mmCIF file of C-alpha atoms and ligand atoms in Angstrom:
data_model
loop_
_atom_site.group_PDB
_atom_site.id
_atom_site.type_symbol
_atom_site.label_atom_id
_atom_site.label_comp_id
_atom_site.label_asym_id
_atom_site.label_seq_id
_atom_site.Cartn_x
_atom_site.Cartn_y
_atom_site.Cartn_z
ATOM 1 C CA UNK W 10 105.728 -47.959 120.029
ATOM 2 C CA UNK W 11 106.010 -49.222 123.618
ATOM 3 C CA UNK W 12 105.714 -46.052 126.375
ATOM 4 C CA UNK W 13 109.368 -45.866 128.127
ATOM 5 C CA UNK W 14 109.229 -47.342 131.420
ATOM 6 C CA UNK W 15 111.109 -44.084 132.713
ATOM 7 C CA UNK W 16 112.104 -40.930 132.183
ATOM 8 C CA UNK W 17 115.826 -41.379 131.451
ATOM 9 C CA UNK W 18 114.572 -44.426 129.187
ATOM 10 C CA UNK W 19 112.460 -41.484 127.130
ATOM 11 C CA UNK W 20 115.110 -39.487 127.242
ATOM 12 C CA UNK W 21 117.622 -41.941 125.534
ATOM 13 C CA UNK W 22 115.029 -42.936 122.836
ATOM 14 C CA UNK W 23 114.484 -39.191 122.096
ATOM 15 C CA UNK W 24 118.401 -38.965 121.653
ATOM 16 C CA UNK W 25 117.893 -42.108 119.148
ATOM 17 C CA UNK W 26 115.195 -40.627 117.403
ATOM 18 C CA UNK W 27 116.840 -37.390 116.691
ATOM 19 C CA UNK W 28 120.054 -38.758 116.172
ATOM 20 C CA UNK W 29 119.075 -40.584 113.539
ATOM 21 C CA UNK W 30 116.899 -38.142 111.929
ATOM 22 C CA UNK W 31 120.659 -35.980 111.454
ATOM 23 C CA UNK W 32 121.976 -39.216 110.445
ATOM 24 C CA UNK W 33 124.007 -39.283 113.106
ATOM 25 C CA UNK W 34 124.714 -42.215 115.447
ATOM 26 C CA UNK W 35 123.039 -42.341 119.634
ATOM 27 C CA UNK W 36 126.696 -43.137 120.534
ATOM 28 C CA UNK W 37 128.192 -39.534 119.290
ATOM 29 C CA UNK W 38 125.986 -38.208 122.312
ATOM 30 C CA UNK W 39 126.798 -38.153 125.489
ATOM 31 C CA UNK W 40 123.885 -37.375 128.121
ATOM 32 C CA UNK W 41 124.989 -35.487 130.761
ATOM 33 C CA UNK W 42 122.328 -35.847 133.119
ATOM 34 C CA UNK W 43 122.051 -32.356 135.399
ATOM 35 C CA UNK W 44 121.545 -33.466 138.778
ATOM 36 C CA UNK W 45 121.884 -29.768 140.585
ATOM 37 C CA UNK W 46 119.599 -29.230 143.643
ATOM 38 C CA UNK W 47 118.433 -33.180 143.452
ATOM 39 C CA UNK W 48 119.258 -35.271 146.266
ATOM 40 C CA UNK W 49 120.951 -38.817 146.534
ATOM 41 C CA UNK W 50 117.880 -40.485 146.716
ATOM 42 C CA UNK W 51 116.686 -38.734 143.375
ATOM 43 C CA UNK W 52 120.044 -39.668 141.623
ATOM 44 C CA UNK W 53 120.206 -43.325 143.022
ATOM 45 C CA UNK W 54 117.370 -44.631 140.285
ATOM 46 C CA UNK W 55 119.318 -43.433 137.394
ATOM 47 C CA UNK W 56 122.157 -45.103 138.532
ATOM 48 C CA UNK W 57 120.700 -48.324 139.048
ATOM 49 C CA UNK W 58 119.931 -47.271 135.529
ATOM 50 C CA UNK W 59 122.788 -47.382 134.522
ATOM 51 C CA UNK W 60 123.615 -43.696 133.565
ATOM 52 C CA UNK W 61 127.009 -42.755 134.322
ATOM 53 C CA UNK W 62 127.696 -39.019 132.991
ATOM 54 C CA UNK W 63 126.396 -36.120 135.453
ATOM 55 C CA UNK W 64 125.810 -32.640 135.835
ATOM 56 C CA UNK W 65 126.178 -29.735 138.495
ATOM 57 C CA UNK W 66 126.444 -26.243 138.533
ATOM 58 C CA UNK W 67 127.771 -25.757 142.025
ATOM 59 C CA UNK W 68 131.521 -26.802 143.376
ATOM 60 C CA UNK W 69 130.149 -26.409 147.083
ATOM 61 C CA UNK W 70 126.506 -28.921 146.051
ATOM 62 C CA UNK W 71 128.707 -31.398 144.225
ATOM 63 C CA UNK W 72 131.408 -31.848 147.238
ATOM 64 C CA UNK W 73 128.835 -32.715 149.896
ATOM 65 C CA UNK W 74 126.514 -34.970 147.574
ATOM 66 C CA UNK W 75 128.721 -37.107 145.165
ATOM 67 C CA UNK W 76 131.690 -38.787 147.668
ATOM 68 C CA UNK W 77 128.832 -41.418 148.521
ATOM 69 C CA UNK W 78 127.332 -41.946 145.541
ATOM 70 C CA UNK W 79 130.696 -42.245 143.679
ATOM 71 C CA UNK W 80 131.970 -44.982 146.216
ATOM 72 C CA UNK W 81 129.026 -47.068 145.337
ATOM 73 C CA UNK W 82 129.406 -46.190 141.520
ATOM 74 C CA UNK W 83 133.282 -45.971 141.096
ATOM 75 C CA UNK W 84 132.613 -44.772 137.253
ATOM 76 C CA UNK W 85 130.921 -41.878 137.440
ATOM 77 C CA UNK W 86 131.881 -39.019 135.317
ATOM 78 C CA UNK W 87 131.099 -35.565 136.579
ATOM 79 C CA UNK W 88 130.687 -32.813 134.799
ATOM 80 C CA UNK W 89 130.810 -29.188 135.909
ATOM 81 C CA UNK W 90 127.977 -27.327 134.006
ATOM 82 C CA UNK W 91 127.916 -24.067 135.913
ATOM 83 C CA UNK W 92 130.430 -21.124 136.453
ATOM 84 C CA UNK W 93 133.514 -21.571 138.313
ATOM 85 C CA UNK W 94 135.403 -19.016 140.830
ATOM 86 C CA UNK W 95 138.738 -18.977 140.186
ATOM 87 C CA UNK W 96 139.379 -19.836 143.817
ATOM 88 C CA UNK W 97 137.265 -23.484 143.682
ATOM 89 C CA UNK W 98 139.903 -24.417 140.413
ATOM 90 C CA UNK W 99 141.492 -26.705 142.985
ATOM 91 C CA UNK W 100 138.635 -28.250 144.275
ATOM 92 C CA UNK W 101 136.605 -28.422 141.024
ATOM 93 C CA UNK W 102 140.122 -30.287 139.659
ATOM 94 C CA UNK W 103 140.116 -32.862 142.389
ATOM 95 C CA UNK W 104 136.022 -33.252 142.045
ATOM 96 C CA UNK W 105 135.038 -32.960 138.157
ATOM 97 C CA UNK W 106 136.074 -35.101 135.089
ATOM 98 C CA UNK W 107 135.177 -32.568 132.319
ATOM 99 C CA UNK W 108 134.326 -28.680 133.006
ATOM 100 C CA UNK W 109 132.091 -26.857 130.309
ATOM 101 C CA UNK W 110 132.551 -23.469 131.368
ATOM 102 C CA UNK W 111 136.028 -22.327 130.830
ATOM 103 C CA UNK W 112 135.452 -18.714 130.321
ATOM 104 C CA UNK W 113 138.056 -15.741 131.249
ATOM 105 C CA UNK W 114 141.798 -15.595 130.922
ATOM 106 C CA UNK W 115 141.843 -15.704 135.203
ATOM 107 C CA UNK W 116 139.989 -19.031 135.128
ATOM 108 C CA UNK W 117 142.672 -20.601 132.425
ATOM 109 C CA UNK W 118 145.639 -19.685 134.370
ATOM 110 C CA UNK W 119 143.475 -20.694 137.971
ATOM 111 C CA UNK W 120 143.100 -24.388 136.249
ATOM 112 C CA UNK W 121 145.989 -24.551 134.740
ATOM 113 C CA UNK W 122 147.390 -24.530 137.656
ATOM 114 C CA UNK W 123 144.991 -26.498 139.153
ATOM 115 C CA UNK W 124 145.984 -29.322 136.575
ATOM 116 C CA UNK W 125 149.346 -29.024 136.771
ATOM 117 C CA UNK W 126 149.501 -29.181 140.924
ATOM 118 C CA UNK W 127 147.032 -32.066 140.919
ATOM 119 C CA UNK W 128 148.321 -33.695 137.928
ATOM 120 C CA UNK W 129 145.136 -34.488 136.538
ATOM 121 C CA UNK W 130 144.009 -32.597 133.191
ATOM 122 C CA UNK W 131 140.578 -32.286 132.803
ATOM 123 C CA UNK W 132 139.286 -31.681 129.341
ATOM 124 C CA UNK W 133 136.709 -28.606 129.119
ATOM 125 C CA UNK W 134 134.680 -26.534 126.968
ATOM 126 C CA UNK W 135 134.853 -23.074 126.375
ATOM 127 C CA UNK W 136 131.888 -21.414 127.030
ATOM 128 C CA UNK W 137 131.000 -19.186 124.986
ATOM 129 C CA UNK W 138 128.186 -16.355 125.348
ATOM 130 C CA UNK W 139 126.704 -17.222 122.176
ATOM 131 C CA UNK W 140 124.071 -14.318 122.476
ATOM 132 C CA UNK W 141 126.109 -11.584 123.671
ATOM 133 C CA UNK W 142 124.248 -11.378 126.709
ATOM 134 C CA UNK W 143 125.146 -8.618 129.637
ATOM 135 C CA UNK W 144 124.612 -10.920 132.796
ATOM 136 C CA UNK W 145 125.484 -14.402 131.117
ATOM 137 C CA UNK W 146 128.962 -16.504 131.284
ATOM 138 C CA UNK W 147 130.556 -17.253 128.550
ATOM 139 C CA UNK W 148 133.593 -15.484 127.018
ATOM 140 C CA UNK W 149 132.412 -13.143 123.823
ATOM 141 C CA UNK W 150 132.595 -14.954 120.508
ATOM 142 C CA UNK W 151 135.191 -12.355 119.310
ATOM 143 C CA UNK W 152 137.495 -13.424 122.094
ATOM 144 C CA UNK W 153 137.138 -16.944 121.331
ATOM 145 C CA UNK W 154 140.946 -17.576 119.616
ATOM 146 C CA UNK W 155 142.965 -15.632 122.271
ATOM 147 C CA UNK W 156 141.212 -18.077 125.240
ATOM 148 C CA UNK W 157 141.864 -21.012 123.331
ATOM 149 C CA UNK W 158 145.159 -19.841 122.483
ATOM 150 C CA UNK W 159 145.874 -19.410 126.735
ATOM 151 C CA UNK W 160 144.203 -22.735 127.518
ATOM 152 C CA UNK W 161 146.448 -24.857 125.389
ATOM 153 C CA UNK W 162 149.462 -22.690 126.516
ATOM 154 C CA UNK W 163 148.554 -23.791 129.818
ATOM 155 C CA UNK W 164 148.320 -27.479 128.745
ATOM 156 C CA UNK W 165 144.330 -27.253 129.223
ATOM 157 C CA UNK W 166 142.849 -29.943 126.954
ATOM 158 C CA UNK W 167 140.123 -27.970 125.169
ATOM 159 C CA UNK W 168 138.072 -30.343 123.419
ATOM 160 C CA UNK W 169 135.248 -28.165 122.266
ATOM 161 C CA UNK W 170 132.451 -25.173 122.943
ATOM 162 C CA UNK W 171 129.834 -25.060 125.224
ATOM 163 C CA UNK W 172 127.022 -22.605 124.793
ATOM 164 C CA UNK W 173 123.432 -21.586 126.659
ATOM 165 C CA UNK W 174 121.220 -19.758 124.324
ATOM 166 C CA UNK W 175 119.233 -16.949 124.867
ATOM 167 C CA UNK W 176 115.961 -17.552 126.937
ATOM 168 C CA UNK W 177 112.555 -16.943 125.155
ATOM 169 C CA UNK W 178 113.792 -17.021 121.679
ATOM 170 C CA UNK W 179 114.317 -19.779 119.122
ATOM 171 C CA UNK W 180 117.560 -21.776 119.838
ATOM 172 C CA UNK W 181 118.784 -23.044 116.557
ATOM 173 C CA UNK W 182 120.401 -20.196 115.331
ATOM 174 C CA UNK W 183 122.769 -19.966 118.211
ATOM 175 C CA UNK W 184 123.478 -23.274 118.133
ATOM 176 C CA UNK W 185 124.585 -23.528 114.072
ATOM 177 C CA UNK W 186 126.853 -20.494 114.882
ATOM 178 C CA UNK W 187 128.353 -22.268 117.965
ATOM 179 C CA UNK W 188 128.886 -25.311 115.368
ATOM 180 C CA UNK W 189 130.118 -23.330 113.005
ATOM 181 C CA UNK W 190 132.665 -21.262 115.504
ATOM 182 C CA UNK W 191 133.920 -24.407 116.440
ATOM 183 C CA UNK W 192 134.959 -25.853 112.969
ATOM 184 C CA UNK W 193 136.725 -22.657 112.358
ATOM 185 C CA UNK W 194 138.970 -23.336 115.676
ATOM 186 C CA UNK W 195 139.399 -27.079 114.841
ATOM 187 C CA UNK W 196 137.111 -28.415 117.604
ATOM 188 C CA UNK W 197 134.807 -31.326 117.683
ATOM 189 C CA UNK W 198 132.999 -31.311 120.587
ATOM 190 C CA UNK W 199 129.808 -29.443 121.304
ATOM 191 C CA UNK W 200 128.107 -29.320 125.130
ATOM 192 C CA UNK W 201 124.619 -27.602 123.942
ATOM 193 C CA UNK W 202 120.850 -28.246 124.628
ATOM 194 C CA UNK W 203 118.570 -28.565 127.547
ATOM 195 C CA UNK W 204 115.846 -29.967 128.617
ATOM 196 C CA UNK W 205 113.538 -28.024 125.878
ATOM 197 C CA UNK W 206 115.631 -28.002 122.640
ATOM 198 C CA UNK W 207 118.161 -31.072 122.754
ATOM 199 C CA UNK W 208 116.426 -32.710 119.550
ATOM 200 C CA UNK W 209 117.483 -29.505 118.157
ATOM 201 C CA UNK W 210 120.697 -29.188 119.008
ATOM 202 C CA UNK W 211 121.559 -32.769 118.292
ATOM 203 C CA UNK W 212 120.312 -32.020 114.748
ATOM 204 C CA UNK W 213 122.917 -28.935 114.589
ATOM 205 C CA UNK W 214 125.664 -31.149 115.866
ATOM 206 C CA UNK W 215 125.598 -31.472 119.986
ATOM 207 C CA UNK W 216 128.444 -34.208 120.926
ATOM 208 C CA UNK W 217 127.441 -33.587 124.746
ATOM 209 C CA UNK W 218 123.440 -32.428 125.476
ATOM 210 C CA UNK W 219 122.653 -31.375 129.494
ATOM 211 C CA UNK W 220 119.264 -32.748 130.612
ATOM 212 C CA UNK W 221 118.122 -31.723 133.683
ATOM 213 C CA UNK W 222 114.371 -30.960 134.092
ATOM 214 C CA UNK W 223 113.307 -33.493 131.578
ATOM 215 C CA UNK W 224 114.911 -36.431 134.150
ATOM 216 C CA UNK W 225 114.288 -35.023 137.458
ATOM 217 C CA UNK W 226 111.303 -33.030 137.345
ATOM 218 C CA UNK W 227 111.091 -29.248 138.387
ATOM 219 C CA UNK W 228 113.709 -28.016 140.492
ATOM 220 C CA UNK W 229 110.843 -26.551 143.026
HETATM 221 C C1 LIG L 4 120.528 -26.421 134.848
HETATM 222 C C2 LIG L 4 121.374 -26.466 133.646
HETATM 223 C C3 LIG L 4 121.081 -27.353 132.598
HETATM 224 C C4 LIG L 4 119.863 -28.256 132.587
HETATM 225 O O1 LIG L 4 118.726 -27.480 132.351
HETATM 226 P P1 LIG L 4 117.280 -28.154 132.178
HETATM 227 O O2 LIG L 4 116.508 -27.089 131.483
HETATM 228 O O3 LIG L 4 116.793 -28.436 133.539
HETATM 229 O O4 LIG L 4 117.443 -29.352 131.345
HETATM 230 C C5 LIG L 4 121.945 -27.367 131.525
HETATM 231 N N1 LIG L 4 123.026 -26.563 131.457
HETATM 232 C C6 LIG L 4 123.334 -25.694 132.445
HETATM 233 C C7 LIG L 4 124.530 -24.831 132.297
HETATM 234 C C8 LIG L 4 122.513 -25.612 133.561
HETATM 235 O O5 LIG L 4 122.827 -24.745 134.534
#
């Protein structure tokens, strides 16, 4: 097989490859490519690219670096990746396309009424902290139906869960029971793997994988 000519091209053809290893089809996935503490000039060659779907963690990062790049690529998509203050819900309405950390009951009603000012509903993921971690976002998996029950109260379109595995440990466990948890709610989509394990995840059922390292190179 012919080396990719670039890193997003490597990327893509591991998508392929592990896509159709699950017997899945490349188009189920979506590549969000993570773009957080890159500059323009880093993001300008995937564009030219031709990738569309982004990443970034930061409400503040994504205001001062995207305006440009999105009047010289109207269809972007941005995604926010990272935790959201309830008091950017206005601004990450007006920014983002697609949030993947809807967490806490304060955040639902904050975007909700984001949405319903700006008119605009995004569709998100619940996060949820899929290892019961301490210091991680994410609401617990035990409070999973009574956040999805408030988010389509509030006219939120939830289309499916978003998780971020433990660090250090094998991922595939947490990412079956994130599959599985969202079958039992009647969800489809599923924002999970990285850089390191989105072969994996795609095998266990990822609609939407975030790759952020693996394009860009450290984040120094
Ligand atoms: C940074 C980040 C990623 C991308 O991580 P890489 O390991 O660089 O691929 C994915 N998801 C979230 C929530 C992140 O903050």
């Amino acid at each position: 097989m012919d080396q990719p000519a670039t890193p997003l091209a490597a990327i893509r053809a591991r998508i392929a490859a592990a896509a159709q290893v699950a017997g899945r089809r490349p188009e189920e996935i979506t590549l969000v490519a993570v773009s957080k503490t890159h500059e323009a000039e880093a993001i300008a060659p995937l564009l030219a690219q031709g990738q569309r779907v982004f990443g970034e963690n930061r409400v503040q990062e994504a205001a001062a670096k995207w305006p440009e790049l999105r009047a010289r690529y109207p269809d972007v998509e941005l995604h926010l990746v990272g935790q959201l203050q309830s008091n950017k819900a206005e601004e990450a309405v007006a920014l983002f396309d697609c949030i993947h950390s809807l967490d806490r009951p304060s955040l639902v009603k904050a975007l909700g009424a984001a949405m319903a000012k700006a008119g605009r509903r995004l569709p998100c993921f619940i996060q949820v902290n899929i290892g019961a971690e301490e210091q991680k976002g994410g609401c617990a998996i035990a409070e999973l139906p009574d956040l999805l029950e408030q988010a389509r109260a509030a006219d939120i379109p939830v289309i499916g869960l978003m998780c971020v595995p433990p660090a250090g440990i094998e991922p595939a466990p947490f990412f079956a029971l994130t599959d599985k948890l969202a079958a039992d709610n009647g969800l489809t989509g599923l924002s999970m793997g990285m850089s390191e394990d989105f072969e994996t995840a795609i095998m266990l059922g990822a609609t939407h994988v975030r790759v952020g390292s693996a394009l860009f190179g450290g984040r120094g």
